[in-house]
XYZ file of C-alpha atoms in Angstrom:
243
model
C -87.963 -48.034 0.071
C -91.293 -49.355 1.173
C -92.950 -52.017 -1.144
C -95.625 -49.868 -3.603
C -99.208 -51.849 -5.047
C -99.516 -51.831 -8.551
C -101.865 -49.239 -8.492
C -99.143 -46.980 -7.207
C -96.330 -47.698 -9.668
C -99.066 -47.453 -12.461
C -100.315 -43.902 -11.237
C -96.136 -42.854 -10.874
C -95.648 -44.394 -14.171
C -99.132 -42.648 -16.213
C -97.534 -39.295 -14.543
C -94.140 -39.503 -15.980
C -95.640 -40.820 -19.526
C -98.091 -37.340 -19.351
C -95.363 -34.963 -18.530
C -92.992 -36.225 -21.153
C -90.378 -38.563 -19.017
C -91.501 -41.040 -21.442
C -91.899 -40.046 -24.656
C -94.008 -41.218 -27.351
C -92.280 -44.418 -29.181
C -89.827 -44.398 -26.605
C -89.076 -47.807 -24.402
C -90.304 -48.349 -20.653
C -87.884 -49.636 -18.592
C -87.350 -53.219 -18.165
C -89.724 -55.429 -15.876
C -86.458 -56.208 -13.548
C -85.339 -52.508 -13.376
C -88.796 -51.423 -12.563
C -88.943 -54.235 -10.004
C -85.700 -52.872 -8.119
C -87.071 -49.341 -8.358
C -90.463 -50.460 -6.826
C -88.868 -53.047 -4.377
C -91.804 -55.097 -5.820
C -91.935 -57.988 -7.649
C -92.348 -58.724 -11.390
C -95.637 -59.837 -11.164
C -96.324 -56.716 -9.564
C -94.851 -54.773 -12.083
C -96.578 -56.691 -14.945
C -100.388 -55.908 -13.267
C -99.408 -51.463 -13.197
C -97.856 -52.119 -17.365
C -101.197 -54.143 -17.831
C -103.255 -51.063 -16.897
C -101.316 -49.093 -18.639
C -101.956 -51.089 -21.676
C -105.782 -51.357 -21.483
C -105.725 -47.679 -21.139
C -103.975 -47.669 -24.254
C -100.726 -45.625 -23.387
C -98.518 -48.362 -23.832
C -97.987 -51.417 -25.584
C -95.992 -54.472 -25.192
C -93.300 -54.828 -28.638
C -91.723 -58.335 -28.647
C -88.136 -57.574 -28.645
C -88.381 -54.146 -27.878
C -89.731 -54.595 -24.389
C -92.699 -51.831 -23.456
C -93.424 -49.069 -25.755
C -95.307 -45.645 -24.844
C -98.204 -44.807 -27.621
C -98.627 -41.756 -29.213
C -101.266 -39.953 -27.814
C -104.679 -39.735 -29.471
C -106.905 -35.661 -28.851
C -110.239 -35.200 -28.500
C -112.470 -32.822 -26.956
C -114.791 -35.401 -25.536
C -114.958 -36.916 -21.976
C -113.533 -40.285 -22.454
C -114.597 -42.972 -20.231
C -114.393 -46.835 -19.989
C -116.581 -49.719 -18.915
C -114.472 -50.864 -16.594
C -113.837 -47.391 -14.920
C -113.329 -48.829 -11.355
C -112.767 -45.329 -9.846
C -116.018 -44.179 -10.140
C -116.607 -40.615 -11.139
C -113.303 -38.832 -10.163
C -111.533 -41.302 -12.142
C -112.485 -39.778 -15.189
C -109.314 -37.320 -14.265
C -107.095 -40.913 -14.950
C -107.547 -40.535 -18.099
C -104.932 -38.031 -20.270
C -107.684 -37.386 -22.767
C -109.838 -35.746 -19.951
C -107.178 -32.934 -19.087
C -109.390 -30.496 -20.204
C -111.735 -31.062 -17.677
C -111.390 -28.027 -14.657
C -114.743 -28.692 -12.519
C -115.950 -32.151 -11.692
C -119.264 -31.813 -9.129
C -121.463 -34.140 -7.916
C -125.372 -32.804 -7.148
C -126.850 -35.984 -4.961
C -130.785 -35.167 -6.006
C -131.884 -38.054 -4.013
C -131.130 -40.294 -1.127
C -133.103 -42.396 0.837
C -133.284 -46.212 2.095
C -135.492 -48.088 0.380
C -136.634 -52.049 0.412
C -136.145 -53.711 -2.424
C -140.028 -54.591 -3.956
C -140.616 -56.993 -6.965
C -140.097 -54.257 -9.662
C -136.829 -52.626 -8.450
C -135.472 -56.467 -7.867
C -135.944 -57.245 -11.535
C -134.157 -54.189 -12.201
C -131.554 -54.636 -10.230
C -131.437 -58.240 -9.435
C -131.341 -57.818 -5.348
C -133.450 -59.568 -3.295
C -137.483 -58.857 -2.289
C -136.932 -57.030 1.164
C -133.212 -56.620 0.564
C -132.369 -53.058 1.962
C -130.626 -50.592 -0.132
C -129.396 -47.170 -1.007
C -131.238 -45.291 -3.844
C -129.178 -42.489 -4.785
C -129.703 -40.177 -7.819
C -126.493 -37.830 -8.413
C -126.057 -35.451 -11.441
C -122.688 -35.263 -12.880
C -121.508 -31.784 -13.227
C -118.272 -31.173 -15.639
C -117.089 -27.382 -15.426
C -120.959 -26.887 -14.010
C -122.697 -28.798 -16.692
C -125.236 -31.620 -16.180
C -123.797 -33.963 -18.908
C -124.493 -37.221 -16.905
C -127.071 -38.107 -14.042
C -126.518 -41.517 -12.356
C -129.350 -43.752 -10.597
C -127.832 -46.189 -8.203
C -129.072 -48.895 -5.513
C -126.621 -50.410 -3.060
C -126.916 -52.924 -0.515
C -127.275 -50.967 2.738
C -125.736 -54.265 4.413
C -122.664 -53.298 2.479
C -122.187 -49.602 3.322
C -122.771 -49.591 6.928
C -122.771 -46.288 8.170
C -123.347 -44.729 4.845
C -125.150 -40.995 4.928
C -126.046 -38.486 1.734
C -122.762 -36.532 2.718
C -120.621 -39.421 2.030
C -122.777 -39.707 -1.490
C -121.334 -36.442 -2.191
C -118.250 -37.548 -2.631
C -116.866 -40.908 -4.080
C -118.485 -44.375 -3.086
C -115.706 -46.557 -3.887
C -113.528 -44.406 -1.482
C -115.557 -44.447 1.596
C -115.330 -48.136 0.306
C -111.902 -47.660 0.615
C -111.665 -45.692 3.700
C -113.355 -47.650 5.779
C -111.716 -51.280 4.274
C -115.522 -52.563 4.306
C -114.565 -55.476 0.859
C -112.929 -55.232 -2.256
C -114.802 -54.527 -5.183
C -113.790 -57.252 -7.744
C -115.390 -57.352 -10.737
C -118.659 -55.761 -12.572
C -120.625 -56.451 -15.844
C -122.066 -53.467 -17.745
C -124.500 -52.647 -21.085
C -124.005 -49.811 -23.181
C -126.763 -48.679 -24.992
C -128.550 -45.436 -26.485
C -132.210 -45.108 -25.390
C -134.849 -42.269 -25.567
C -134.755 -39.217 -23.096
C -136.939 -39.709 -20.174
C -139.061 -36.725 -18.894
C -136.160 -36.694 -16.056
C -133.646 -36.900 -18.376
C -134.618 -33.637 -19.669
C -135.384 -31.932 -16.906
C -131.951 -32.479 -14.924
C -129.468 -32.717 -18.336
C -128.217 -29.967 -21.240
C -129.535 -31.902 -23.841
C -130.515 -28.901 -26.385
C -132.048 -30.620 -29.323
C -131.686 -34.089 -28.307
C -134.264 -36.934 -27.639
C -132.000 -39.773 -26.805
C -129.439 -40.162 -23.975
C -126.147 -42.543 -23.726
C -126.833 -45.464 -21.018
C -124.630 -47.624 -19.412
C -125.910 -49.900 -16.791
C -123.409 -51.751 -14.649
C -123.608 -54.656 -11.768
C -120.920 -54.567 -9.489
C -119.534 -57.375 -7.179
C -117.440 -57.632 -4.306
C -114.268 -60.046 -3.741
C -116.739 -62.631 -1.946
C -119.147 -62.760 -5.269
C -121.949 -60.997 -3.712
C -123.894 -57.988 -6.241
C -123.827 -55.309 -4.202
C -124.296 -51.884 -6.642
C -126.714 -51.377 -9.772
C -126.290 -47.802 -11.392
C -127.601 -46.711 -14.814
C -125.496 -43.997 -15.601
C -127.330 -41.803 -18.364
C -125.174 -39.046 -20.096
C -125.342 -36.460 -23.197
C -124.440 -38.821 -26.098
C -122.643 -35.639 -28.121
C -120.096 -34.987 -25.240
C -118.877 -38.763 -24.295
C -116.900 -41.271 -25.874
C -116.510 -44.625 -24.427
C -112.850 -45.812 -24.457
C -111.886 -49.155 -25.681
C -108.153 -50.481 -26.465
C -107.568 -53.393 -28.733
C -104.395 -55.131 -28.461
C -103.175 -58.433 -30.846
């Protein structure tokens, strides 16, 4: 059997927890067994449970090796910080089932150099070039969440508005261009913008959900800014706390 990244034992492993192979309070197998079902090594195996557990579907029981949580319901999107995904990885999470429809809208595209004001946003470079894209998220055709994002253009090569369409960490991906390692974000609830209202369903509202996030690749460079704004009454940001 060919050797399997983490990422792929913890998506085989998440699938057989949702459909029940694993049920709740039951036991995982054992790191070794896993490891000769993989053909991976512990390690390996320890990084996929490790997801697993900041996800909070399992946890790890001292003497009772790794246990599967009972599952918590609600009707909102859930979502984490440290979504790594992007938007299509809001289907990861079991919570978010009842999703049917996720769209993307890109409302704007264009190459832009980075001036004094967007570089304090940001915190690119005077004259770096970049990406400005604005893309509402649509969940079963609603505009719940529009997202305003600047990339290095040195880091996308090649990057047009049909590729924003779809998912930027996969054309990432795709074309093996760095590996994104690590980001910093800031959650916040602000006042609706003029934009905000015109693009979102906010009904009654007059604030919006933010969460701004700085993105870097494996060699320490920043390379993405987005402020992702969304309807505060249809989110809920997903943390796990483990002791």
């Amino acid at each position: 059997m060919p050797k399997k990244l983490y990422t792929e034992i913890y998506e085989t492993l998440k699938k057989e927890i949702q459909t029940n192979v694993y049920q709740p309070k039951s036991s995982l197998p054992r790191e070794e067994d896993l490891s000769a079902r993989f053909d991976v090594t512990r390690n390996t195996v320890r990084r996929a449970l490790k997801q697993l557990q900041e996800e909070g579907l399992v946890y790890a029981v001292k003497g009772r090796g790794v246990v599967v949580l009972e599952p918590v319901r609600s009707d909102q999107v859930v979502f984490s910080a440290n979504n790594s995904e992007g938007f299509q990885g809001l289907r990861s999470f079991p919570q978010n089932k009842f999703i049917q429809e996720l769209d993307t809208d890109v409302l704007s595209f264009k190459e832009i150099m980075i001036d004094e004001k967007t570089a304090n946003l940001t915190s690119f470079n005077i004259n770096d070039k970049a990406f400005y894209l604005e893309r509402l998220r649509l969940f079963d055709g609603k505009g719940l969440a529009i997202d305003h994002s600047y990339f290095r253009a040195d880091a996308l090569k090649g990057f047009t508005r049909e590729d924003a369409e779809g998912s930027v960490y996969q054309y990432i991906r795709d074309n093996n261009l760095f590996k994104v390692a690590a980001q910093r974000s800031i959650s916040s609830v602000v006042s609706a913008s003029q934009r905000d209202n015109e693009v979102l369903e906010l009904g009654s509202l007059n604030c919006v959900g933010s969460l701004i996030k700085f993105v870097y690749t494996d060699a320490g460079s920043l390379f993405e800014y987005t402020e992702t704004r969304y309807v505060p009454n249809n989110f809920a940001m997903l943390g796990f706390q483990y002791y």
